[in-house]
Coordinates of C-alpha atoms and ligand atoms in Angstrom, one line a residue:
X17 CA 124.0 8.9 199.1
X18 CA 120.7 10.5 200.2
X19 CA 118.2 7.8 199.2
X20 CA 115.3 10.2 199.6
X21 CA 116.8 12.3 196.8
X22 CA 118.3 9.6 194.5
X23 CA 116.3 6.4 195.0
X24 CA 112.7 7.3 195.5
X25 CA 109.8 7.6 193.1
X26 CA 107.6 10.6 193.2
X27 CA 104.8 8.4 194.5
X28 CA 106.9 7.5 197.5
X29 CA 107.3 11.2 198.4
X30 CA 103.5 11.7 198.4
X31 CA 101.9 13.1 201.5
X32 CA 98.1 13.0 201.6
X33 CA 96.5 16.4 201.1
X34 CA 99.8 18.1 200.1
X35 CA 99.3 20.6 197.3
X36 CA 101.7 22.6 195.2
X37 CA 100.7 24.0 191.9
X38 CA 99.8 27.3 190.5
X39 CA 98.1 26.5 187.2
X40 CA 96.3 29.3 185.3
X41 CA 92.6 28.8 184.6
X42 CA 91.8 27.0 181.4
X43 CA 92.2 29.7 178.8
X44 CA 89.5 28.1 176.6
X45 CA 86.9 28.7 179.3
X46 CA 85.0 26.1 181.4
X47 CA 83.3 23.1 179.9
X48 CA 81.7 20.1 181.3
X49 CA 83.2 16.6 180.8
X50 CA 80.3 14.3 179.9
X51 CA 79.5 12.1 182.9
X52 CA 80.0 8.9 181.0
X53 CA 83.6 10.0 180.3
X54 CA 84.4 10.9 183.9
X55 CA 86.4 8.8 186.3
X56 CA 84.5 6.8 188.9
X57 CA 87.4 7.2 191.4
X58 CA 89.9 9.9 191.7
X59 CA 93.2 9.2 189.9
X60 CA 95.9 8.1 192.3
X61 CA 98.3 10.9 191.7
X62 CA 101.2 11.8 194.0
X63 CA 100.5 14.7 196.4
X64 CA 103.6 16.8 196.8
X65 CA 104.6 20.4 197.3
X66 CA 106.2 22.2 194.4
X67 CA 109.7 22.3 195.9
X68 CA 109.7 18.6 196.5
X69 CA 108.7 18.0 192.9
X70 CA 111.4 20.4 191.6
X71 CA 114.1 18.7 193.7
X72 CA 113.0 15.3 192.8
X73 CA 113.3 15.8 189.0
X74 CA 116.3 18.0 189.2
X75 CA 118.2 15.4 191.2
X76 CA 117.2 12.7 188.8
X77 CA 118.3 14.8 185.9
X78 CA 121.7 15.2 187.6
X79 CA 122.1 11.5 187.3
X80 CA 121.9 11.7 183.5
X81 CA 125.0 11.4 181.5
X82 CA 125.1 13.1 178.1
X83 CA 127.5 14.6 175.6
X84 CA 127.2 17.9 177.4
X85 CA 128.5 16.2 180.6
X86 CA 131.5 14.4 179.3
X87 CA 133.1 12.2 176.7
X88 CA 130.7 9.7 175.2
X89 CA 132.6 7.3 172.9
X90 CA 129.7 5.0 172.3
X91 CA 130.6 3.2 169.0
X92 CA 128.0 3.0 166.3
X93 CA 126.0 5.9 167.9
X94 CA 127.9 9.0 166.8
X95 CA 127.4 10.9 170.0
X96 CA 128.7 14.2 168.7
X97 CA 128.3 17.6 170.2
X98 CA 124.9 19.1 169.3
X99 CA 125.5 22.8 168.8
X100 CA 123.2 25.0 170.9
X101 CA 122.1 26.9 167.8
X102 CA 120.3 23.8 166.5
X103 CA 118.3 23.6 169.6
X104 CA 117.4 27.3 169.3
X105 CA 116.2 26.8 165.8
X106 CA 114.1 23.7 166.7
X107 CA 112.5 25.6 169.6
X108 CA 111.5 28.6 167.5
X109 CA 107.7 29.1 168.2
X110 CA 107.1 29.2 164.4
X111 CA 108.3 25.5 164.3
X112 CA 107.4 24.3 167.8
X113 CA 103.8 25.4 167.6
X114 CA 103.1 23.9 164.2
X115 CA 100.1 21.6 164.2
X116 CA 100.0 18.9 161.6
X117 CA 96.3 19.6 160.8
X118 CA 96.5 23.4 160.4
X119 CA 95.5 24.8 157.0
X120 CA 97.9 24.0 154.2
X121 CA 98.3 27.7 153.3
X122 CA 99.8 28.4 156.8
X123 CA 102.6 25.8 156.6
X124 CA 104.2 26.7 153.3
X125 CA 107.4 27.9 155.0
X126 CA 107.8 24.7 156.9
X127 CA 107.2 22.7 153.8
X128 CA 109.7 24.7 151.9
X129 CA 112.3 24.0 154.6
X130 CA 111.7 20.3 154.2
X131 CA 112.4 20.7 150.5
X132 CA 115.6 22.6 151.2
X133 CA 116.8 19.9 153.7
X134 CA 115.9 17.3 151.1
X135 CA 118.1 19.0 148.5
X136 CA 121.0 19.3 150.9
X137 CA 120.7 15.6 151.7
X138 CA 120.5 14.8 148.0
X139 CA 123.7 16.8 147.4
X140 CA 125.5 15.0 150.4
X141 CA 124.4 11.5 149.4
X142 CA 123.9 11.5 145.7
X143 CA 120.3 10.3 146.0
X144 CA 117.5 11.7 143.8
X145 CA 114.7 12.1 146.4
X146 CA 114.0 11.7 150.1
X147 CA 111.0 11.0 152.3
X148 CA 111.0 12.2 155.8
X149 CA 108.4 10.0 157.2
X150 CA 110.5 7.4 159.1
X151 CA 111.1 8.2 162.8
X152 CA 114.5 6.5 163.2
X153 CA 117.2 4.5 161.4
X154 CA 115.4 1.2 161.9
X155 CA 112.1 2.6 160.7
X156 CA 114.0 3.9 157.7
X157 CA 115.4 0.4 157.0
X158 CA 111.8 -0.9 157.0
X159 CA 110.6 1.9 154.7
X160 CA 113.6 1.4 152.4
X161 CA 113.0 -2.4 152.1
X162 CA 109.3 -1.7 151.4
X163 CA 110.5 0.5 148.5
X164 CA 112.6 -2.4 147.2
X165 CA 109.8 -4.9 147.7
X166 CA 107.3 -2.7 145.9
X167 CA 109.8 -2.2 143.0
X168 CA 110.2 -5.9 142.5
X169 CA 106.5 -6.5 142.7
X170 CA 105.8 -3.7 140.2
X171 CA 107.8 -5.8 137.7
X172 CA 105.9 -9.0 138.6
X173 CA 109.2 -10.3 140.1
X174 CA 107.6 -11.8 143.2
X175 CA 110.1 -14.6 143.9
X176 CA 112.6 -12.1 145.3
X177 CA 112.0 -12.7 149.0
X178 CA 115.6 -12.7 150.5
X179 CA 117.9 -10.0 151.8
X180 CA 121.6 -10.5 152.1
X181 CA 123.0 -9.0 155.3
X182 CA 126.7 -9.1 156.4
X183 CA 127.5 -11.1 159.6
X184 CA 128.9 -7.8 161.0
X185 CA 125.6 -5.9 160.5
X186 CA 123.7 -4.1 163.1
X187 CA 120.9 -6.2 164.5
X188 CA 118.2 -3.8 163.1
X189 CA 119.2 -5.0 159.5
X190 CA 117.9 -8.6 159.8
X191 CA 115.1 -7.4 162.1
X192 CA 113.8 -4.9 159.5
X193 CA 114.1 -7.5 156.7
X194 CA 112.0 -9.8 158.8
X195 CA 109.4 -7.2 159.7
X196 CA 109.1 -6.5 155.9
X197 CA 108.3 -10.2 155.4
X198 CA 111.7 -11.0 153.8
X199 CA 114.1 -13.8 154.7
X200 CA 117.6 -13.0 155.8
X201 CA 120.7 -14.6 154.2
X202 CA 124.0 -13.9 156.0
X203 CA 127.2 -13.2 154.0
X204 CA 130.5 -13.8 155.8
X205 CA 133.2 -11.4 156.5
X206 CA 136.8 -11.9 155.4
X207 CA 139.6 -12.0 158.1
X208 CA 140.2 -8.3 157.3
X209 CA 136.6 -7.5 158.5
X210 CA 135.1 -6.6 155.1
X211 CA 132.4 -8.5 153.1
X212 CA 133.7 -11.8 151.6
X213 CA 132.9 -11.2 147.9
X214 CA 133.4 -14.9 147.0
X215 CA 130.9 -16.0 149.7
X216 CA 128.5 -13.3 148.3
X217 CA 128.8 -14.7 144.7
X218 CA 127.6 -18.1 145.9
X219 CA 124.5 -16.5 147.5
X220 CA 123.3 -14.4 144.5
X221 CA 120.4 -15.7 142.4
X222 CA 116.9 -14.7 141.3
X223 CA 115.4 -15.0 144.8
X224 CA 117.5 -12.1 146.2
X225 CA 115.6 -8.8 146.6
X226 CA 118.5 -6.7 148.1
X227 CA 121.8 -6.5 149.7
X228 CA 122.1 -4.3 152.8
X229 CA 125.5 -2.8 153.6
X230 CA 126.8 -0.3 156.1
X231 CA 129.8 1.7 155.0
X232 CA 132.2 2.2 156.8
X233 CA 131.0 -1.1 158.3
X234 CA 130.3 -1.7 162.0
X235 CA 134.0 -2.4 162.5
X236 CA 134.8 1.1 161.3
X237 CA 136.3 -0.3 158.1
X238 CA 135.7 1.1 154.6
X239 CA 134.2 -1.6 152.3
X240 CA 136.6 -1.3 149.4
X241 CA 134.8 -3.8 147.2
X242 CA 131.5 -1.9 146.9
X243 CA 131.8 -1.2 143.1
X244 CA 132.3 -4.9 142.5
X245 CA 129.6 -5.9 145.0
X246 CA 127.1 -3.4 143.5
X247 CA 127.8 -4.8 140.0
X248 CA 127.3 -8.4 141.1
X249 CA 124.1 -7.5 143.0
X250 CA 122.6 -5.5 140.1
X251 CA 123.6 -8.2 137.6
X252 CA 121.4 -10.6 139.5
X253 CA 118.5 -8.2 139.4
X254 CA 118.6 -7.1 143.1
X255 CA 119.0 -3.7 144.6
X256 CA 121.7 -2.2 147.0
X257 CA 120.5 -0.8 150.3
X258 CA 122.8 1.5 152.3
X259 CA 122.5 1.7 156.0
X260 CA 123.4 5.3 156.6
X261 CA 124.1 5.0 160.3
X262 CA 127.8 5.5 159.6
X263 CA 127.5 8.3 157.1
X264 CA 129.4 10.7 159.4
X265 CA 132.9 9.7 158.2
X266 CA 131.8 9.8 154.6
X267 CA 130.8 13.5 154.8
X268 CA 133.0 15.3 152.4
X269 CA 134.7 12.2 151.2
X270 CA 132.3 10.2 149.2
X271 CA 128.6 9.6 148.4
X272 CA 126.6 6.4 148.6
X273 CA 124.7 7.4 145.4
X274 CA 128.0 7.3 143.5
X275 CA 128.9 3.9 144.8
X276 CA 125.9 2.1 143.3
X277 CA 123.4 2.2 146.2
X278 CA 119.8 2.4 145.2
X279 CA 118.0 3.1 148.5
X280 CA 119.4 4.3 151.8
X281 CA 118.4 5.9 155.1
X282 CA 120.2 8.6 157.1
X283 CA 120.1 8.6 160.9
X284 CA 119.7 12.4 161.2
X285 CA 120.2 12.1 164.9
X286 CA 123.6 10.5 164.5
X287 CA 125.2 12.4 161.6
X288 CA 123.5 15.8 161.8
X289 CA 122.9 16.7 165.4
X290 CA 120.0 16.0 167.9
X291 CA 120.7 14.9 171.4
X292 CA 119.8 11.2 171.2
X293 CA 120.1 8.1 173.3
X294 CA 117.7 6.3 175.6
X295 CA 115.5 5.6 172.7
X296 CA 114.9 8.9 171.0
X297 CA 114.2 11.3 169.4
X298 CA 115.3 10.6 165.9
X299 CA 114.6 10.8 162.2
X300 CA 115.5 8.3 159.5
X301 CA 114.8 9.9 156.1
X302 CA 115.0 7.5 153.2
X303 CA 116.6 8.4 149.9
X304 CA 116.2 6.7 146.6
X305 CA 117.8 6.9 143.2
X306 CA 115.8 8.1 140.1
X307 CA 113.0 5.7 139.1
X308 CA 112.2 4.6 142.7
X309 CA 110.4 7.7 143.9
X310 CA 106.9 6.3 143.3
X311 CA 107.5 3.3 145.6
X312 CA 108.1 5.4 148.8
X313 CA 105.6 4.1 151.4
X314 CA 103.5 5.9 154.0
X315 CA 105.1 4.7 157.2
X316 CA 103.9 7.7 159.3
X317 CA 101.4 10.5 158.8
X318 CA 102.7 14.1 158.0
X319 CA 106.4 14.9 157.8
X320 CA 108.1 12.7 160.4
X321 CA 110.0 14.3 163.3
X322 CA 110.0 17.9 162.1
X323 CA 112.1 19.3 165.0
X324 CA 114.9 16.7 164.3
X325 CA 114.8 17.7 160.7
X326 CA 115.1 21.4 161.6
X327 CA 118.1 20.6 163.8
X328 CA 119.7 18.8 161.0
X329 CA 119.1 21.6 158.5
X330 CA 120.5 24.2 161.0
X331 CA 123.5 21.9 161.5
X332 CA 124.2 21.6 157.8
X333 CA 123.8 25.3 157.1
X334 CA 125.9 26.4 160.1
X335 CA 128.8 24.3 158.8
X336 CA 128.2 25.1 155.2
X337 CA 129.4 23.4 152.0
X338 CA 133.1 24.0 152.8
X339 CA 133.3 23.0 156.5
X340 CA 131.1 20.0 156.3
X341 CA 133.9 18.4 154.3
X342 CA 136.0 18.3 157.4
X343 CA 133.6 16.3 159.5
X344 CA 134.5 12.9 158.0
X345 CA 138.3 13.3 157.9
X346 CA 138.4 14.7 161.5
X347 CA 136.2 11.9 162.9
X348 CA 138.6 9.5 161.2
X349 CA 141.7 11.2 162.5
X350 CA 140.3 11.1 166.1
X351 CA 139.5 7.4 165.9
X352 CA 142.9 6.5 164.6
X353 CA 144.6 8.6 167.2
X354 CA 142.9 6.8 170.1
X355 CA 143.4 3.4 168.4
X356 CA 147.1 3.8 167.9
X357 CA 147.6 5.2 171.4
X358 CA 145.9 2.2 173.0
X359 CA 146.8 -0.7 170.9
X360 CA 149.7 -1.7 173.1
X361 CA 147.4 -2.3 176.0
X362 CA 144.2 -3.5 174.2
X363 CA 143.8 -6.3 171.7
X364 CA 143.3 -4.9 168.2
X365 CA 142.0 -7.8 166.1
X366 CA 142.0 -5.9 162.8
X367 CA 145.0 -3.6 162.4
X368 CA 145.4 -0.8 159.9
X369 CA 143.6 2.4 159.2
X370 CA 140.1 2.6 160.5
X371 CA 137.4 5.2 159.7
X372 CA 135.3 6.9 162.4
X373 CA 135.4 4.0 164.9
X374 CA 137.2 0.8 165.7
X375 CA 136.9 -2.3 167.8
X376 CA 139.2 -3.7 170.5
X377 CA 138.8 -7.3 171.6
X378 CA 139.3 -6.7 175.3
X379 CA 142.7 -6.3 177.1
X380 CA 145.8 -7.5 175.4
X381 CA 146.9 -9.3 178.6
X382 CA 144.3 -12.0 178.8
X383 CA 145.7 -13.4 182.1
X384 CA 144.1 -10.8 184.3
X385 CA 140.5 -12.1 184.1
X386 CA 139.3 -8.6 183.6
X387 CA 136.6 -8.5 180.9
X388 CA 135.3 -5.8 178.6
X389 CA 132.2 -5.4 180.9
X390 CA 134.6 -4.7 183.8
X391 CA 136.5 -2.1 181.8
X392 CA 133.2 -0.4 180.7
X393 CA 132.0 -0.3 184.3
X394 CA 135.4 1.1 185.6
X395 CA 135.3 3.9 183.0
X396 CA 132.1 5.2 184.8
X397 CA 134.2 5.8 187.9
X398 CA 136.5 8.0 185.9
X399 CA 133.6 10.1 184.6
X400 CA 133.4 8.7 181.1
X401 CA 130.4 7.1 179.3
X402 CA 131.3 3.5 178.4
X403 CA 132.1 2.6 174.8
X404 CA 129.7 0.1 173.0
X405 CA 130.5 -3.4 174.4
X406 CA 129.9 -6.9 173.1
X407 CA 129.0 -5.5 169.6
X408 CA 129.8 -6.4 166.9
X409 CA 129.4 -10.1 167.6
X410 CA 132.5 -11.0 165.6
X411 CA 134.7 -11.0 168.7
X412 CA 134.1 -12.2 172.2
X413 CA 135.2 -9.1 174.1
X414 CA 134.3 -6.3 171.6
X415 CA 134.9 -2.8 172.9
X416 CA 133.8 -0.3 170.2
X417 CA 135.1 3.2 170.4
X418 CA 133.8 6.2 168.4
X419 CA 135.1 9.6 169.5
X420 CA 133.5 11.7 166.7
X421 CA 135.0 14.9 165.2
X422 CA 133.8 17.1 168.1
X423 CA 136.4 16.1 170.6
X424 CA 139.6 18.1 171.4
X425 CA 143.0 16.4 171.6
X426 CA 143.0 17.1 175.4
X427 CA 139.8 15.3 175.9
X428 CA 141.1 12.3 173.9
X429 CA 144.4 12.4 175.8
X430 CA 142.5 12.3 179.1
X431 CA 140.5 9.2 177.9
X432 CA 143.7 7.5 176.7
X433 CA 145.3 8.0 180.1
X434 CA 142.4 6.5 181.9
X435 CA 142.2 3.5 179.5
X436 CA 145.9 2.9 180.2
X437 CA 145.4 3.3 183.9
X438 CA 142.6 0.7 183.8
X439 CA 145.0 -1.7 182.0
X440 CA 147.5 -1.2 184.8
X441 CA 144.8 -1.8 187.4
X442 CA 143.7 -4.9 185.6
X443 CA 147.2 -6.3 186.2
X444 CA 147.9 -4.9 189.7
X445 CA 144.5 -4.6 191.5
X446 CA 142.0 -6.5 189.3
X447 CA 139.3 -6.7 191.9
X448 CA 138.9 -2.9 191.8
X449 CA 138.1 -3.2 188.1
X450 CA 135.9 -6.4 188.5
X451 CA 133.7 -4.8 191.1
X452 CA 133.4 -1.4 189.5
X453 CA 131.6 1.0 189.4
X454 CA 132.3 2.3 192.9
X455 CA 131.3 6.0 192.5
X456 CA 127.9 5.9 190.8
X457 CA 124.5 6.1 192.7
X458 CA 123.9 2.4 191.8
X459 CA 126.8 -0.1 191.7
X460 CA 127.1 -3.1 189.4
X461 CA 123.7 -4.4 188.4
X462 CA 122.8 -7.9 187.5
X463 CA 122.0 -7.6 183.8
X464 CA 120.8 -11.1 183.5
X465 CA 118.4 -10.8 186.4
X466 CA 117.1 -7.5 185.0
X467 CA 116.5 -9.1 181.6
X468 CA 114.9 -12.3 182.9
X469 CA 112.7 -10.6 185.6
X470 CA 112.2 -7.1 184.4
X471 CA 110.2 -4.9 186.8
X472 CA 108.4 -2.5 184.6
X473 CA 105.4 -1.5 186.7
X474 CA 105.0 0.1 190.0
X475 CA 102.6 -1.4 192.5
X476 CA 100.8 1.3 194.4
X477 CA 100.9 0.8 198.1
X478 CA 97.8 2.7 198.2
X479 CA 96.0 4.9 200.4
X480 CA 92.4 5.2 201.4
X481 CA 90.7 4.3 198.1
Ligands
PLP9 C1 122.1 3.0 165.1 C2 122.2 2.1 164.0 C3 121.0 1.6 163.4 C4 119.6 1.9 163.9 O1 119.3 3.2 163.9 P1 118.2 3.8 165.0 O2 118.1 5.3 164.6 O3 118.8 3.6 166.3 O4 116.9 3.1 164.8 C5 121.1 0.8 162.3 N1 122.3 0.4 161.8 C6 123.5 0.8 162.4 C7 124.8 0.4 161.8 C8 123.4 1.7 163.5 O5 124.6 2.1 164.1

C-alpha cells in the first residue's frame, strides 16, 4: 500500500511555499478586516499544489464504504439505497441556497413543502402533528420526552419523573430520558424477546411519566402485546413513546398512532432515504397525537435539517401511496430469507418469524473460538460492511443483520455464501478469521487502546514560526 497516498495527513504533504489554487476575487468587493480581529501570526495551513490536494482527498474517499459500494447489513441502521433523485431534489438551488433569515415572503414554497411532508408523515404514522426541529433520532427522543414532561407539568402532575425502557432498548432511550431529567426504570424481556407484561405491571404507578418502546423491537420482533401495554400505561396516567427507528418494516402494514402511542419520532435518514452513517446527517421529526401539539419544544432554530426533509419527501412521492406499502413486507421477506439460510451455521437464539432484522448469537459451533468480532472483521475481506455487533446486549455474541428491502436476491445469496464460507473457515482455518481483516488498508485495530487513549488532535511538527 502506498503510504503517501493512504496514510498521510494533508499537513504531512505540505511543502513550504507550494501554492495551488485559483480562487476568484471576492465578488462582494474588497473590505478591510479590523486590525484587532486580525491574526498575529499566519495560520499554519498546509501548502500543497492542487493535484496533490485532489489526489489526497480522492484516495481517502476511495477508502469509504457506503451503500453505493456494496452490501451494508448494519442492523438497526436501515442502510437502504438512497435513490439518486432524492439527492437531485435536495441539491436544487431553490432549496440548497435558502437562508434561514431571508424574508418570510420568499420562503413560502419551502414552508408549504414542510407542511406537505408533515401531512404525508401523519398519514403514514397516524399522528396528528409533527415538528421538524430535531436533527436526529436521539434528538427527537429528547424533544418527545420534553413534550411528555410538559404535558404532565401542565396538569400539575409533577411527581411523574420516571421513564420505563425495555432492557432490549437502544442506548439512546435511557440517555435521552436522563438528559431530560427523568429517571430510567428497566422492564425485562420475556424469553421470546418481547416486553414482559407481568414485569411491567409491577413497575406502573403514579411516578411513571412514560413508557418508551421500539416496534419491531431491536431484536426485529413485533411487540404483539402493545394494545395491552398501552392500556396499562394509560390507565396509570402515563404516556406511550414510540421510538420510530424501526418504522421501515411497518410501512404499509400498521401505524403507531393506531396502536396507542402518544408521541414518537421518525429517523427520516433511516426509513426515508438520506445517506447516513459516521454521525450524520439526519432528521428526527417528532409526531404527537391530538391535544399534545402545544407542548412541542424549541430544540433547534428554524425548520431542522431541511435537505434531509426534502430527500424524505421526494422518496415518499416517488414511491407513492401504493408502492410504499411494499417497503415493510419486502424488508421483512429479505431478513427472513437470510435468517433461514444461515441458521444452520449461526446460533439463532430466538427462532420464528422476524421483521426487518434479526440477531444471531455468534457461530453455532462454539468450539472454534471464533467470535462475532472475528466474523465481522473477516466480512470486510470479502467486500461487505459488517453487521451490527455486540448489540443488543441480551446475548454475548450478538450479530445483528438488516438487509433492507433494496437488496436483490443475488446480493443476498452472495452474502449468504460468504457467511457460510466463514463458518467453514472458522472450523478449518480459524486463525485466518481471528486475524482478519487482511485486505483493508489498516488491519485489526486495538479497539480498547483506541477508546482508552484516543488520539484526537494532531501535533504540528511545525516550521519556521
Ligand atoms: C438509530 C436508533 C436510534 C438513534 O437514532 P439517531 O438518528 O442515530 O440519533 C434510536 N433508537 C433506535 C432503535 C435506533 O436504531
